[in-house]
Short mmCIF file of C-alpha atoms in Angstrom, two decimals:
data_model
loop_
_atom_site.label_atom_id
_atom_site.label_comp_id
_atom_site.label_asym_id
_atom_site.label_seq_id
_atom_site.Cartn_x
_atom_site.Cartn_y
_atom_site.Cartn_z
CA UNK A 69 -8.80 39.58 0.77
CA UNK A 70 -7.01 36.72 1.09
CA UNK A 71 -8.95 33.26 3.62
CA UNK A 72 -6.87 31.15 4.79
CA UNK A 73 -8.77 29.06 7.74
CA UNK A 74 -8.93 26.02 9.89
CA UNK A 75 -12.40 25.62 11.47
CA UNK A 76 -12.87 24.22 14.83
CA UNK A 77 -9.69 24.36 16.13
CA UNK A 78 -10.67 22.81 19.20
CA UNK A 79 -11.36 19.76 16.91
CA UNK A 80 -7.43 19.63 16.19
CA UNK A 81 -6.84 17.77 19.01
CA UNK A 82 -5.49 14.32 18.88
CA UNK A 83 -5.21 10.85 20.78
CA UNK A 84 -1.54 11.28 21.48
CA UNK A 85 0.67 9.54 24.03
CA UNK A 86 3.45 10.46 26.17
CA UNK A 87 6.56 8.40 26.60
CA UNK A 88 9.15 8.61 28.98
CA UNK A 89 12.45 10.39 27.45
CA UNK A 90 15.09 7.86 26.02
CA UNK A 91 18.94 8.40 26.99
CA UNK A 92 20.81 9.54 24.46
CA UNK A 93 22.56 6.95 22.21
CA UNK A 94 26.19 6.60 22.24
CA UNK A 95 28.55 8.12 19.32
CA UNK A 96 27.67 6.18 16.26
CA UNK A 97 30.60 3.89 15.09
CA UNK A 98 33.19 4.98 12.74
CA UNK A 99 33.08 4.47 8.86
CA UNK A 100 34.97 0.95 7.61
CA UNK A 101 37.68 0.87 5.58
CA UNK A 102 35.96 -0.80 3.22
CA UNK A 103 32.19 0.73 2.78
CA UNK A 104 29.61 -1.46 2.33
CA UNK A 105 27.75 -1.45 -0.88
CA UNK A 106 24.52 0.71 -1.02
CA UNK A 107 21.46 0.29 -2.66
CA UNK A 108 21.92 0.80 -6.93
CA UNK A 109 19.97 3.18 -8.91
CA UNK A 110 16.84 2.47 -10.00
CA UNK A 111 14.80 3.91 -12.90
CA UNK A 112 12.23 6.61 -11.86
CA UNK A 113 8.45 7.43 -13.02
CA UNK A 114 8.75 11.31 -12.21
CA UNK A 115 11.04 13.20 -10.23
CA UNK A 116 8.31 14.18 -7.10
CA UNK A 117 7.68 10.34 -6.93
CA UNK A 118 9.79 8.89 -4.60
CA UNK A 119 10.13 8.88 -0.75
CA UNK A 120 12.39 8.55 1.84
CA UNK A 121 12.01 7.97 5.45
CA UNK A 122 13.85 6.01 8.74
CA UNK A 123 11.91 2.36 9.11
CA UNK A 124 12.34 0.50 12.05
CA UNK A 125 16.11 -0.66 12.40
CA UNK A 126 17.16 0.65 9.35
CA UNK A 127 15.25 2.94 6.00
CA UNK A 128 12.26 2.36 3.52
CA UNK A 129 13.02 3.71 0.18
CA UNK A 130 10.00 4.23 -1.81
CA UNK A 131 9.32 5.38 -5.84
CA UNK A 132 7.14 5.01 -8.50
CA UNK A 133 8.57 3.41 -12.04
CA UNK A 134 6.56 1.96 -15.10
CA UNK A 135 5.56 -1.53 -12.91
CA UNK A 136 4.10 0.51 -10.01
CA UNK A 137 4.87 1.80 -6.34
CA UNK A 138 7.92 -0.14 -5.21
CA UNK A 139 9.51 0.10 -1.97
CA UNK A 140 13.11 -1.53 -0.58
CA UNK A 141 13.84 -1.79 2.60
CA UNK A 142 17.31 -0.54 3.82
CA UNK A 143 19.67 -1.31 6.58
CA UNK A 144 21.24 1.36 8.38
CA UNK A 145 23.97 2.18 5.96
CA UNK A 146 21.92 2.47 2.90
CA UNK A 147 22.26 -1.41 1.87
CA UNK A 148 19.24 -3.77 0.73
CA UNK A 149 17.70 -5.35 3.85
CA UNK A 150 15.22 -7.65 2.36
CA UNK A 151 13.40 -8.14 -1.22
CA UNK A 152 12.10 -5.45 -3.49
CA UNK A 153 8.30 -4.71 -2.73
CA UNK A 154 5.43 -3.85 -5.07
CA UNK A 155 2.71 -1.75 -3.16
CA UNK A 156 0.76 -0.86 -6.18
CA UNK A 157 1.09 -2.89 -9.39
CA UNK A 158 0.53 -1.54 -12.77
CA UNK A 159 1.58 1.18 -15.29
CA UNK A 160 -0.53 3.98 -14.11
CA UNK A 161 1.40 7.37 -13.99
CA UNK A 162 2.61 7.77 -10.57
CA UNK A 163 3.47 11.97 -10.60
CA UNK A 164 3.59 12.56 -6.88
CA UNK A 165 4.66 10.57 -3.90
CA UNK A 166 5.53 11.16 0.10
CA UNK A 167 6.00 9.16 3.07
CA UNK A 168 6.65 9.64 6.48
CA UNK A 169 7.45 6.93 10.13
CA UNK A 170 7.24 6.82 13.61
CA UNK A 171 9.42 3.63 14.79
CA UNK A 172 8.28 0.66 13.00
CA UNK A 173 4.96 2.18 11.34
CA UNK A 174 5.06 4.21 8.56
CA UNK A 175 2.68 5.63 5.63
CA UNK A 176 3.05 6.72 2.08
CA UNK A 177 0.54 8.08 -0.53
CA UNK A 178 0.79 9.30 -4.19
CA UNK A 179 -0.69 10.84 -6.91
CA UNK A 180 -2.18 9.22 -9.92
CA UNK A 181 -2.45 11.23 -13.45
CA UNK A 182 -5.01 9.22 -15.29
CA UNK A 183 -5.61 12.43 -17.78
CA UNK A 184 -8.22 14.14 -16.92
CA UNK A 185 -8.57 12.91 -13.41
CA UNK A 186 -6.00 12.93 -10.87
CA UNK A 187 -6.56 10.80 -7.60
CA UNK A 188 -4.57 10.06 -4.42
CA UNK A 189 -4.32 6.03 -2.63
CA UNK A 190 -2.35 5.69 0.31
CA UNK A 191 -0.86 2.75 2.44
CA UNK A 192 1.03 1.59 5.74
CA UNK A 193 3.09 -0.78 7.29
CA UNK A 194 3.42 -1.57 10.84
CA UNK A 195 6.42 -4.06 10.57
CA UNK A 196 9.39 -1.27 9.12
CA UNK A 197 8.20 -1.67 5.47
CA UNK A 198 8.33 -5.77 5.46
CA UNK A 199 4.92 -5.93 4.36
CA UNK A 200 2.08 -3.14 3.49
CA UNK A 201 -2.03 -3.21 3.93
CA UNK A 202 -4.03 -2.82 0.45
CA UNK A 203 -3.57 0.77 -0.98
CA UNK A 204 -6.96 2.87 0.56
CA UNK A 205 -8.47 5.46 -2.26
CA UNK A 206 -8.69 9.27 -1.00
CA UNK A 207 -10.46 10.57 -3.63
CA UNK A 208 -9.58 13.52 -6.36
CA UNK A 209 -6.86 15.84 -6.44
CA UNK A 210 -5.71 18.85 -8.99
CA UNK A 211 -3.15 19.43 -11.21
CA UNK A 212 -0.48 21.17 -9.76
CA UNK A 213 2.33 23.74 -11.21
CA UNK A 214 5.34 22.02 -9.72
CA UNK A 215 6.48 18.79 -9.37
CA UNK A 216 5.18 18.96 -5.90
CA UNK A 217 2.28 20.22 -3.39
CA UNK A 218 -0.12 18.56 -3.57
CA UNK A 219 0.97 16.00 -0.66
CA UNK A 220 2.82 15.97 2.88
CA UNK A 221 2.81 12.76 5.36
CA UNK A 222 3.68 13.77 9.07
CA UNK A 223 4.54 11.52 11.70
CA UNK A 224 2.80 13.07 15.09
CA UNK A 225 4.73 12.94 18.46
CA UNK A 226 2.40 10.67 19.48
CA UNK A 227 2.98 8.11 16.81
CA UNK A 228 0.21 8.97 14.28
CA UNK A 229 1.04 9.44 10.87
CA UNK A 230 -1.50 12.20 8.88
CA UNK A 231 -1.45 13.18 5.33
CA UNK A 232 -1.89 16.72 4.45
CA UNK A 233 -3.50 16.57 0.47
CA UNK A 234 -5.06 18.90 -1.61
CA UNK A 235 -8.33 18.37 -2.69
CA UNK A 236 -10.74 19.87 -5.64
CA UNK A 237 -11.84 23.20 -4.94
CA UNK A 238 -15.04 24.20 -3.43
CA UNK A 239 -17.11 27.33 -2.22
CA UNK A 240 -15.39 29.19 0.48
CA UNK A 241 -16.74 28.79 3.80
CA UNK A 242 -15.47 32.48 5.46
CA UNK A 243 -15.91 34.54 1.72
CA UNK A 244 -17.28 34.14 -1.11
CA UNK A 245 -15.71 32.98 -4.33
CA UNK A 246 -13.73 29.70 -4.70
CA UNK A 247 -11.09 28.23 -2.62
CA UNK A 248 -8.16 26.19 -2.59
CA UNK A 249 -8.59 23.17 -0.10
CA UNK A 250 -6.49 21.17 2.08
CA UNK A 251 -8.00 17.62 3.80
CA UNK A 252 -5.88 16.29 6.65
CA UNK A 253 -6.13 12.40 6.72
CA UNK A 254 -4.84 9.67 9.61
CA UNK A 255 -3.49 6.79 7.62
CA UNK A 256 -2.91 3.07 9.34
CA UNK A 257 -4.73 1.12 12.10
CA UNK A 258 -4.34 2.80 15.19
CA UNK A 259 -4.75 6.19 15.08
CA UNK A 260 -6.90 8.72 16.29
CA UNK A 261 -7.84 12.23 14.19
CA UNK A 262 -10.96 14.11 14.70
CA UNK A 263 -12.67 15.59 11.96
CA UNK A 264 -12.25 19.25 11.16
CA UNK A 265 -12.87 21.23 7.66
CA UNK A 266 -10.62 21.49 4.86
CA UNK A 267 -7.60 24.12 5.37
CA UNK A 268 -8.73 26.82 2.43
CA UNK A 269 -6.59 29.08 0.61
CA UNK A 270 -8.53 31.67 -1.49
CA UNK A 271 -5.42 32.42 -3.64
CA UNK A 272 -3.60 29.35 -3.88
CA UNK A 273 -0.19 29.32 -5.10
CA UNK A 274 2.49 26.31 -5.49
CA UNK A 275 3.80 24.42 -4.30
CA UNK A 276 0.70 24.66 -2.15
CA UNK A 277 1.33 21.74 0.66
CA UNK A 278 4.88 22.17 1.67
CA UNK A 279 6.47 21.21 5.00
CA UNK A 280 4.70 19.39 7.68
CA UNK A 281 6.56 18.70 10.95
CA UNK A 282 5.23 17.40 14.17
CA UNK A 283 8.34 18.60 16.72
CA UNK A 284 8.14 18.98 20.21
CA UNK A 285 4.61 19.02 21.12
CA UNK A 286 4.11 21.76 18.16
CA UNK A 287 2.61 20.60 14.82
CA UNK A 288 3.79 23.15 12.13
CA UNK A 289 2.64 23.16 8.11
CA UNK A 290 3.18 25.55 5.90
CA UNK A 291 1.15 26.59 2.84
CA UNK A 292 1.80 29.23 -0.12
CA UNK A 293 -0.99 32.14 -0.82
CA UNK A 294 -0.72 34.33 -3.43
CA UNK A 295 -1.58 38.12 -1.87
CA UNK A 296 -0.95 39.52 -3.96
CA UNK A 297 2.75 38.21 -4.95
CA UNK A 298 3.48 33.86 -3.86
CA UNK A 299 3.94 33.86 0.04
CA UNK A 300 4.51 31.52 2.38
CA UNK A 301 2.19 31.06 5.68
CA UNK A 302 2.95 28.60 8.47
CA UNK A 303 0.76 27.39 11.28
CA UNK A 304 2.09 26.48 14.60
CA UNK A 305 -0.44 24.32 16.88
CA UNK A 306 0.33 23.04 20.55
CA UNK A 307 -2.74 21.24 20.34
CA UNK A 308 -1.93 19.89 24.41
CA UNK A 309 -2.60 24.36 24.96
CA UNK A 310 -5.18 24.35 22.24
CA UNK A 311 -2.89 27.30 21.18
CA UNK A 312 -2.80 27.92 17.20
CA UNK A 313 -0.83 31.02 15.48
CA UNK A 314 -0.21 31.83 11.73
CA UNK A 315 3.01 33.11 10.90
CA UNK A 316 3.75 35.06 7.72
CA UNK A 317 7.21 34.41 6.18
CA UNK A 318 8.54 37.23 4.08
CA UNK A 319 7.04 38.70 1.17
CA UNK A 320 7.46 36.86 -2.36
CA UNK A 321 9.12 33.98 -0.65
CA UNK A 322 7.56 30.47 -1.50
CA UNK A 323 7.96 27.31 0.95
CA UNK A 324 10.85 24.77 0.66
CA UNK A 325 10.71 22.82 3.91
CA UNK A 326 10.42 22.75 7.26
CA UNK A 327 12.80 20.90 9.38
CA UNK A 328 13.66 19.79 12.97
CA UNK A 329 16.17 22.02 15.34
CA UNK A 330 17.73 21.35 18.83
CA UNK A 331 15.36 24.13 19.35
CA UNK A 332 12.22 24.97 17.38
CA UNK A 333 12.10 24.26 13.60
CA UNK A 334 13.71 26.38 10.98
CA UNK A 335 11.21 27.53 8.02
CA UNK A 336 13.10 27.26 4.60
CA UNK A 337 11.52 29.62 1.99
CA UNK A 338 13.16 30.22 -1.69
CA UNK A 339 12.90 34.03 -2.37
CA UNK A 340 13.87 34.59 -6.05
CA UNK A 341 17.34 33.67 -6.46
CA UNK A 342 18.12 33.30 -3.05
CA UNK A 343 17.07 31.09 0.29
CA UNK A 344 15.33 32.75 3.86
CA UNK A 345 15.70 30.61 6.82
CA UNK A 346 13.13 31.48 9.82
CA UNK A 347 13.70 29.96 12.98
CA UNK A 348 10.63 29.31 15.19
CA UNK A 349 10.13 27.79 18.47
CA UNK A 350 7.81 26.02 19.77
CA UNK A 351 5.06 28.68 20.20
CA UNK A 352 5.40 29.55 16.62
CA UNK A 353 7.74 33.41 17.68
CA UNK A 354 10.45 34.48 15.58
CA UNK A 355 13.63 33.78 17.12
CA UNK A 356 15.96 34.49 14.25
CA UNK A 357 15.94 34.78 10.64
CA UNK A 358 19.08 34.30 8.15
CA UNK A 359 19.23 35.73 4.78
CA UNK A 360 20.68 34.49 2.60
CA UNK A 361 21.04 31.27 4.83
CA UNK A 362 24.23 29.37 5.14
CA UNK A 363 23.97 25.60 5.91
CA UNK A 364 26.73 23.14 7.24
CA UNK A 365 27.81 19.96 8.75
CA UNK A 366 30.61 19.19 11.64
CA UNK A 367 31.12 16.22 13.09
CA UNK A 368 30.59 16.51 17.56
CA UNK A 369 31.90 13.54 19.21
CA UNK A 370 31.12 10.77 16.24
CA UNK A 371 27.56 12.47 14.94
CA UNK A 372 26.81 14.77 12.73
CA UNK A 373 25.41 18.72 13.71
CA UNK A 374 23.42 20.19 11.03
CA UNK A 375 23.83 24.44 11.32
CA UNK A 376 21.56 26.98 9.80
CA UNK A 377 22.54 30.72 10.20
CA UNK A 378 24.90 33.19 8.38
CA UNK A 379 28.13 33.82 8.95
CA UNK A 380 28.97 30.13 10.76
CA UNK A 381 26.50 30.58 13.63
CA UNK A 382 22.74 29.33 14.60
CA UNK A 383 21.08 27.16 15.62
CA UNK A 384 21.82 24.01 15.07
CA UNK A 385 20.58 20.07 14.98
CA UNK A 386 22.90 17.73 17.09
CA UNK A 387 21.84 13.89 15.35
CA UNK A 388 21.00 11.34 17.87
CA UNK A 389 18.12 8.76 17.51
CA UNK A 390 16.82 8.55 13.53
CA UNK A 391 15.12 11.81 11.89
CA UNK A 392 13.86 12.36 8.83
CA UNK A 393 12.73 16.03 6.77
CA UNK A 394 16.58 16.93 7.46
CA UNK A 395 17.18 18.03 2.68
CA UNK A 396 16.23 21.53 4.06
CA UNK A 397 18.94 21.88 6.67
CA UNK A 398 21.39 20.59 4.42
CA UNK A 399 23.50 22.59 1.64
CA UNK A 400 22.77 21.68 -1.60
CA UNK A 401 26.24 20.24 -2.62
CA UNK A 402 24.94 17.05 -0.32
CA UNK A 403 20.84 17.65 -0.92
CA UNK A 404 20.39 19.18 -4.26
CA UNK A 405 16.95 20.51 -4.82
CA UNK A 406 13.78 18.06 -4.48
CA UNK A 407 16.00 15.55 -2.46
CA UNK A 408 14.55 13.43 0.78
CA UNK A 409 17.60 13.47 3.49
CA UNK A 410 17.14 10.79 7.09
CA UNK A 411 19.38 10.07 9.96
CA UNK A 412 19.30 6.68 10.59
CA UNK A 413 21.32 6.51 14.29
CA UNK A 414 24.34 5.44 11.86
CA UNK A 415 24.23 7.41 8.71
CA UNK A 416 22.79 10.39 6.89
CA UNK A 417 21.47 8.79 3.65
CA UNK A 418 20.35 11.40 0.71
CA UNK A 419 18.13 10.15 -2.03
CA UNK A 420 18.06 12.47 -4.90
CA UNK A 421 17.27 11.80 -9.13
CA UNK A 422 20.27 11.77 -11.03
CA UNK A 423 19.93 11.90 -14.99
CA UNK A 424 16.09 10.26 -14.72
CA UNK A 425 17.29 7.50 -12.20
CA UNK A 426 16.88 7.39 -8.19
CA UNK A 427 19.87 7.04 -6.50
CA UNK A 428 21.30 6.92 -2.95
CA UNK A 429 24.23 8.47 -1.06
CA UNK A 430 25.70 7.85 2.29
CA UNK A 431 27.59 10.69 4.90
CA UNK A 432 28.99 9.43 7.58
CA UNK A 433 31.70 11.06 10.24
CA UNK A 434 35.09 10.00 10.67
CA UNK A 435 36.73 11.44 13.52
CA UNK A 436 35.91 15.53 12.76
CA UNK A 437 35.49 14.73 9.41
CA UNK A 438 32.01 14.49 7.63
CA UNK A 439 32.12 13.06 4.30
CA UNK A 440 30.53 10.61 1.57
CA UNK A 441 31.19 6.65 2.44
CA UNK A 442 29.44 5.08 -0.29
CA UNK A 443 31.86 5.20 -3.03
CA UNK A 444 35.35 3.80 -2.53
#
């Protein structure tokens, strides 16, 4: 028998605040003749260790290379908007790295291999990535089967940002045996999280931690059981209702991502050789699934709308105001696999490796047509 439990979920509750509901921005502008330059290529420590996320006016790009945690901050369009950062100098091995923002703050944390011990530091800034607070130690982690899962940085709707990490395994709680655990963890000054018990997983699979999305009042986060074949399970919590659901994805189907809709969130889950798309709402009910899953991009009136479905319909994500978790609503000709993809109110910019290096795209719309901007 599988256990798969949050205790206390009364104790889920957080300190979060309600603003009133911005007007829409106009059409973003049209693509120059001449593109601006984006940010180069830069080497990379592994391929899980780098980050992506909207910053303030513009994007933080964030990696790990062989002189420590570095971060650049962007401009809208993908171009350097200030000096090179180092967040964490020195040549330890960096294997695992994720980030997340809410306006101006944002929070990243990574992995460290040091052999036999693997540990986790995080850190924040609260000016759009000018300038980061001392890296904080978590504590221990495990070795993981993947090149990811073992960390996933939310931003909440109230502005908190909370790392979901795995941490060593202990005694079960609900069974006996030993059990996979998950800590939840509010990084920067500011915010509010009560404490509640590990999330445990008696038969962990990976990638373990996989997709955490605060949307809509709803905080979902998905996680990957083995019972018996890999599965993926996603919670959905309304923690304004104190209203928690699990919902099982299909059979043999491990988590890829979980990203925003107009609507709900749509649950990406690899299933062999082929992708499932679930679409949830806000409750956590099935509204639709797709498989296999078709995704696409049109241009409406200047922005880009991301589809999910099959056949050229579902539901869809019209881009507005800056977003980021988008790679999973994205076909992989633009996001290949293990790429970060943001909206940032002018641009959709995709970081992805490429031969061992970190690079940087740019989509933009011209008129009804979406298409690449940063090369000439």
């Amino acid at each position: 028998m599988r256990v798969i439990r949050w205790s206390g979920l009364a104790l889920l509750l957080l300190a979060c605040g309600e603003g009133e509901p911005a007007a829409a921005p106009p059409a973003s502008p049209p693509p120059p003749s001449t593109p601006p330059p984006i940010a180069p290529s830069r080497p990379l420590s592994e391929a899980a260790a780098f980050a992506l996320v909207p910053a303030g006016e513009g994007a933080l790009l964030t990696w790990a290379a062989s002189t420590g945690v570095r971060a650049l901050p962007l401009d809208p369009l993908g171009s350097p908007a200030g000096p090179e950062l180092t967040l964490a100098p020195g040549s330890d091995a960096v294997v695992e790295l994720d980030a997340s923002s809410a306006g101006r703050r944002l929070a990243l944390a990574w992995v460290i291999d040091r052999g036999e011990l693997l540990e986790v530091k995080a850190s924040y800034s609260l000016d759009g990535g000018r300038s980061f607070a001392a890296a904080e130690q978590l504590g221990p982690t495990v070795r993981a089967h993947g090149a990811r899962g073992r960390l996933d940085m939310s931003a909440q709707d109230g502005g908190a940002l909370v790392l979901y990490h795995r941490i060593p395994e202990g005694p079960c709680m609900s069974s006996a045996g030993t059990c996979a655990r998950i800590a939840r963890t509010a990084i920067g000054e500011g915010t509010a999280l009560e404490r509640t018990d590990p999330l445990e997983v008696q038969h962990p699979c990976d990638p373990l931690v996989s997709g955490a999305l605060w949307h809509d009042g709803t905080s979902y986060h998905a996680v990957c059981h083995a019972d018996p074949e890999p599965s993926t399970l996603v919670y959905a919590i309304r923690p304004a209702l104190q209203y928690a659901v699990p919902v099982d994805m299909p059979a043999g189907c491990t988590p890829l991502g979980i990203a925003p809709l107009d609507v709900g969130v749509a649950v990406v889950t690899r299933c062999g050789d082929r992708l499932v798309a679930t679409h949830l709402d806000a409750m956590g009910r099935e509204l639709a699934r797709f498989s296999p899953v078709e995704r696409s991009v049109a241009c409406e009136e200047g922005r880009p709308a991301l589809t999910i479905g099959s056949g050229g319909g579902g539901p869809r994500l019209h881009l507005e105001g800056a977003r980021e978790e988008l790679e999973a609503l994205l076909p992989e000709s633009i996001a290949p696999s293990g790429a970060r993809a943001i909206w940032t109110g002018e641009a959709l910019l995709v970081a992805g490796v490429q031969r061992g290096e970190l690079s940087l795209r740019r989509y933009q719309c011209a008129g009804e047509t979406f298409a690449r901007t940063d090369v000439r």
